[in-house]
JSON list of C-alpha atoms in Angstrom, two decimals:
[
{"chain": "Q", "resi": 1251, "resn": "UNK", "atom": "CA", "xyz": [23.03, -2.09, -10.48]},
{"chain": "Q", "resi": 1252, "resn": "UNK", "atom": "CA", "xyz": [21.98, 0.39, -13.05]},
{"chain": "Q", "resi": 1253, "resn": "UNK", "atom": "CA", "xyz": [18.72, 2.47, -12.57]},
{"chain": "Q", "resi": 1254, "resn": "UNK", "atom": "CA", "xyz": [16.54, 0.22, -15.46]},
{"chain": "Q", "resi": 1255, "resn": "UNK", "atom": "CA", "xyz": [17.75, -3.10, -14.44]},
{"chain": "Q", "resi": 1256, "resn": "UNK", "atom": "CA", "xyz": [16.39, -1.96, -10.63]},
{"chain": "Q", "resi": 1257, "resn": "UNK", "atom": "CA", "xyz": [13.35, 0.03, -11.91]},
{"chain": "Q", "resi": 1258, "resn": "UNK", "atom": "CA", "xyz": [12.21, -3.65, -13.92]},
{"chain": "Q", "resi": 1259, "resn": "UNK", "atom": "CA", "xyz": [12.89, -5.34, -10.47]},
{"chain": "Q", "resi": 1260, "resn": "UNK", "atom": "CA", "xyz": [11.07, -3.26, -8.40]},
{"chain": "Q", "resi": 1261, "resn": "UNK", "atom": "CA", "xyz": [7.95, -2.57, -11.17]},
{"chain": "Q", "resi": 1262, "resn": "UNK", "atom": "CA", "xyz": [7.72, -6.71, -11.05]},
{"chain": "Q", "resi": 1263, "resn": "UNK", "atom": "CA", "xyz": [8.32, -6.85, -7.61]},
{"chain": "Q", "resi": 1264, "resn": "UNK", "atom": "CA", "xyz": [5.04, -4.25, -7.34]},
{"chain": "Q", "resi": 1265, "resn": "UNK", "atom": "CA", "xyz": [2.58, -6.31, -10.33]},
{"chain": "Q", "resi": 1266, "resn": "UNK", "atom": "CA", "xyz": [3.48, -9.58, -9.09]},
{"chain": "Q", "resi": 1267, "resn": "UNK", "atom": "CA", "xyz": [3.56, -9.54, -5.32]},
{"chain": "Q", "resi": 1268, "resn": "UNK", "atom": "CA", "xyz": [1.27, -5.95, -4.46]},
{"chain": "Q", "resi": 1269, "resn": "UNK", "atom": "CA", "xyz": [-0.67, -7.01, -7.96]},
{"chain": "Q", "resi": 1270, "resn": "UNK", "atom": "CA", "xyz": [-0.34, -3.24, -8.69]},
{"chain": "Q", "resi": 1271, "resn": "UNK", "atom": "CA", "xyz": [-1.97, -2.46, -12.25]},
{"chain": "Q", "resi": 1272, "resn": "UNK", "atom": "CA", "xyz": [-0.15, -0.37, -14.57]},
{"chain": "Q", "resi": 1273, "resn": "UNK", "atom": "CA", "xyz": [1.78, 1.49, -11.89]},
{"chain": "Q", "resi": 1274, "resn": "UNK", "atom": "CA", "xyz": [3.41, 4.43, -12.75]},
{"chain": "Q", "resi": 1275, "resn": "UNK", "atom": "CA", "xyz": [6.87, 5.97, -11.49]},
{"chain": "Q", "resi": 1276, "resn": "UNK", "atom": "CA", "xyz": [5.11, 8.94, -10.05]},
{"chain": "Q", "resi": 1277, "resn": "UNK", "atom": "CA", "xyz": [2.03, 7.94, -8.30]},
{"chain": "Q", "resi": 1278, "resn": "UNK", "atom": "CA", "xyz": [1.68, 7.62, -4.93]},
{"chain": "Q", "resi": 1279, "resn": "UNK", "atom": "CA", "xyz": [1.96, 4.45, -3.84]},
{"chain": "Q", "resi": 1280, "resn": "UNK", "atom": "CA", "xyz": [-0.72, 5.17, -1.02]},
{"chain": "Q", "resi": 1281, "resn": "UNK", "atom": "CA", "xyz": [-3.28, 6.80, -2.55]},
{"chain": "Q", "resi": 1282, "resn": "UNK", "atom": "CA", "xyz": [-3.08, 5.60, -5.83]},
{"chain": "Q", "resi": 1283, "resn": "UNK", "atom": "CA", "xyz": [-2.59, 1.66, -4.85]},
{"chain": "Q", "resi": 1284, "resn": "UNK", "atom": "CA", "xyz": [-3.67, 1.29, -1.25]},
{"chain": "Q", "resi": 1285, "resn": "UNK", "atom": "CA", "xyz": [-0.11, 0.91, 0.08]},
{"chain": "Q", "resi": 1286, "resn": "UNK", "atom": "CA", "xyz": [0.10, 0.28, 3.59]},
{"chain": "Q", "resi": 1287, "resn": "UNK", "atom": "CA", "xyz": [2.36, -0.21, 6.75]},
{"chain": "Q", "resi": 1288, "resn": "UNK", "atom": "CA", "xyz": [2.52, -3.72, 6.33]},
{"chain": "Q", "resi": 1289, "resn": "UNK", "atom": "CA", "xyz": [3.27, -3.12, 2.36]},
{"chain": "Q", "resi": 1290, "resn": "UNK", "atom": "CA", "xyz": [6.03, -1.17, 3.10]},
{"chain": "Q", "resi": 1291, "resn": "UNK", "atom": "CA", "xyz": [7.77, -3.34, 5.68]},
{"chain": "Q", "resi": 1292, "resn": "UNK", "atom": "CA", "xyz": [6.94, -6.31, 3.03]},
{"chain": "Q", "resi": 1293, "resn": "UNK", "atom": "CA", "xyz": [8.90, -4.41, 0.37]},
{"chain": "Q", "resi": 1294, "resn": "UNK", "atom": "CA", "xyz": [12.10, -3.68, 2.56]},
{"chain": "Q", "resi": 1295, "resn": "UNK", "atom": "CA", "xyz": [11.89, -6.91, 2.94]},
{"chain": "Q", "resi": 1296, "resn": "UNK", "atom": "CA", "xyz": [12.38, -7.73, -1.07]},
{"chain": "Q", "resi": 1297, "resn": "UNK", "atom": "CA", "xyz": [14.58, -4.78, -1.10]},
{"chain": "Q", "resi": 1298, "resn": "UNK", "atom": "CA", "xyz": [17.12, -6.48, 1.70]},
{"chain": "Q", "resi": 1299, "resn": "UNK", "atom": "CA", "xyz": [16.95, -9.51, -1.01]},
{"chain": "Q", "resi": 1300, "resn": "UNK", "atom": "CA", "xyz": [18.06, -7.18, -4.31]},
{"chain": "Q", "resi": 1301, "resn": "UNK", "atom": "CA", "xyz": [20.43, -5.87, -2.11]},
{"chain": "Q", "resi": 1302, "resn": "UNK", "atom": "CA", "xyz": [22.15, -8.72, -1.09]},
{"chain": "Q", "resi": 1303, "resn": "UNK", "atom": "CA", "xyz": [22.39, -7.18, 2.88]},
{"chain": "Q", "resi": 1304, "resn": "UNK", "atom": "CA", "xyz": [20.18, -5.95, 5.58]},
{"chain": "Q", "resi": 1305, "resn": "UNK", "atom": "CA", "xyz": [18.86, -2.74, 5.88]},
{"chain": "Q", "resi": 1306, "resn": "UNK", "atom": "CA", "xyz": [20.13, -0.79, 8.85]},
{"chain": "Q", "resi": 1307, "resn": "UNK", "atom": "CA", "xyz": [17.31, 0.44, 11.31]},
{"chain": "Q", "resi": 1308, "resn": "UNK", "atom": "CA", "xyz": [18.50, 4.53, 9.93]},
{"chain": "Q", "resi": 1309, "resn": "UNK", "atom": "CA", "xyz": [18.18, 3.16, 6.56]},
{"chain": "Q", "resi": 1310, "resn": "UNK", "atom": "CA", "xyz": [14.58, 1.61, 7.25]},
{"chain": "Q", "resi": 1311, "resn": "UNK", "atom": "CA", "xyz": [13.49, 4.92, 8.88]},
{"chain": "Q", "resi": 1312, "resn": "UNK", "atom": "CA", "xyz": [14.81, 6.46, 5.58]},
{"chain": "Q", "resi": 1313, "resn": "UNK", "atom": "CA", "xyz": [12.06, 4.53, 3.85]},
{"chain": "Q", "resi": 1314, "resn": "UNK", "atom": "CA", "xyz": [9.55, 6.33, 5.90]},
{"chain": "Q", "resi": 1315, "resn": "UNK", "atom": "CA", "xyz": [9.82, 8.57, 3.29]},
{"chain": "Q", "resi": 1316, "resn": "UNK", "atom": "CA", "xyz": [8.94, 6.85, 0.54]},
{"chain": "Q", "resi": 1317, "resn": "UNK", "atom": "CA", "xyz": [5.89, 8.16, -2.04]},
{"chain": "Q", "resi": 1318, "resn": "UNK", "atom": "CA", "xyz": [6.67, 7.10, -5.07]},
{"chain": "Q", "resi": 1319, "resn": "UNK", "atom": "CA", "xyz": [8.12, 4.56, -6.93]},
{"chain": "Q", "resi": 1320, "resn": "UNK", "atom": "CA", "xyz": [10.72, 7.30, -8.28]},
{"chain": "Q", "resi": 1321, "resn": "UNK", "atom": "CA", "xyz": [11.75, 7.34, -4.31]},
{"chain": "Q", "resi": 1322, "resn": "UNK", "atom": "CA", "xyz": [11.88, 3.94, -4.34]},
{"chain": "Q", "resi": 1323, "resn": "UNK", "atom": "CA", "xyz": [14.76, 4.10, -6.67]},
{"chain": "Q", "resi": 1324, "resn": "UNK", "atom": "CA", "xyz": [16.31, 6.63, -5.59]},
{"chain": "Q", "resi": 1325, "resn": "UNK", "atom": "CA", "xyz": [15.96, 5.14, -2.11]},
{"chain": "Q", "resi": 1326, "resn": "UNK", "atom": "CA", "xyz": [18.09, 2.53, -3.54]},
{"chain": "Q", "resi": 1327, "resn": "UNK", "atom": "CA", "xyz": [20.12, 4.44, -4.86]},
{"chain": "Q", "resi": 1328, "resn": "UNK", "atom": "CA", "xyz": [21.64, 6.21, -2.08]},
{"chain": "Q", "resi": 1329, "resn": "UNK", "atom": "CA", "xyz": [21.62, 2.92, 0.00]},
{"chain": "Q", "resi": 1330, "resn": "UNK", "atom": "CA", "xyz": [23.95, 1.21, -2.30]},
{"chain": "Q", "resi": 1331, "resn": "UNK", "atom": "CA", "xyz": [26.18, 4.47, -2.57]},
{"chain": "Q", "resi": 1332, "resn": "UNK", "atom": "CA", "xyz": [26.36, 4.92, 1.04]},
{"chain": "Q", "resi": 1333, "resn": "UNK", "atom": "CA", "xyz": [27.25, 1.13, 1.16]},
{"chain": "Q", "resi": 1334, "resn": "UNK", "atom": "CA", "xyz": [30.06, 1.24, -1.53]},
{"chain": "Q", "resi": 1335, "resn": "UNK", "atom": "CA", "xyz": [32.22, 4.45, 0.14]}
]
């Protein structure tokens, strides 16, 4: 799946579900829309159903990482790279 096809997915994913306002790719998803522990896990979640598979537990402590929604893509990203070598 090609970066703009995920980025709409995920930016819906974000209004509709987290009813983030006008999120954009840089802010922090913490600070700048109150995203919590319980958010995250949510998200994997939605990210698991994109995917088509189940997150590994390395690949969820990968997400631990997570700021933006820039690392959200790339997050993505390298999971389906990893998963297609």
């Amino acid at each position: 799946m090609n970066r703009e096809v995920l980025q709409k997915k995920i930016l819906t994913i974000l209004i509709e579900d987290f009813e983030f306002v006008q999120p954009g790719l840089d802010d922090n998803l913490r600070d700048d829309h109150g995203f919590d522990s319980i958010d995250a896990i949510e998200l994997l979640g939605k990210i698991e159903i994109i995917l088509g598979f189940s997150l590994t537990r390395e690949e969820k402590e990968k997400a631990m990482e997570i700021r933006t929604i820039n690392d959200v893509l790339d997050y993505i990203e390298v999971i389906e790279s990893s998963r297609h070598t």
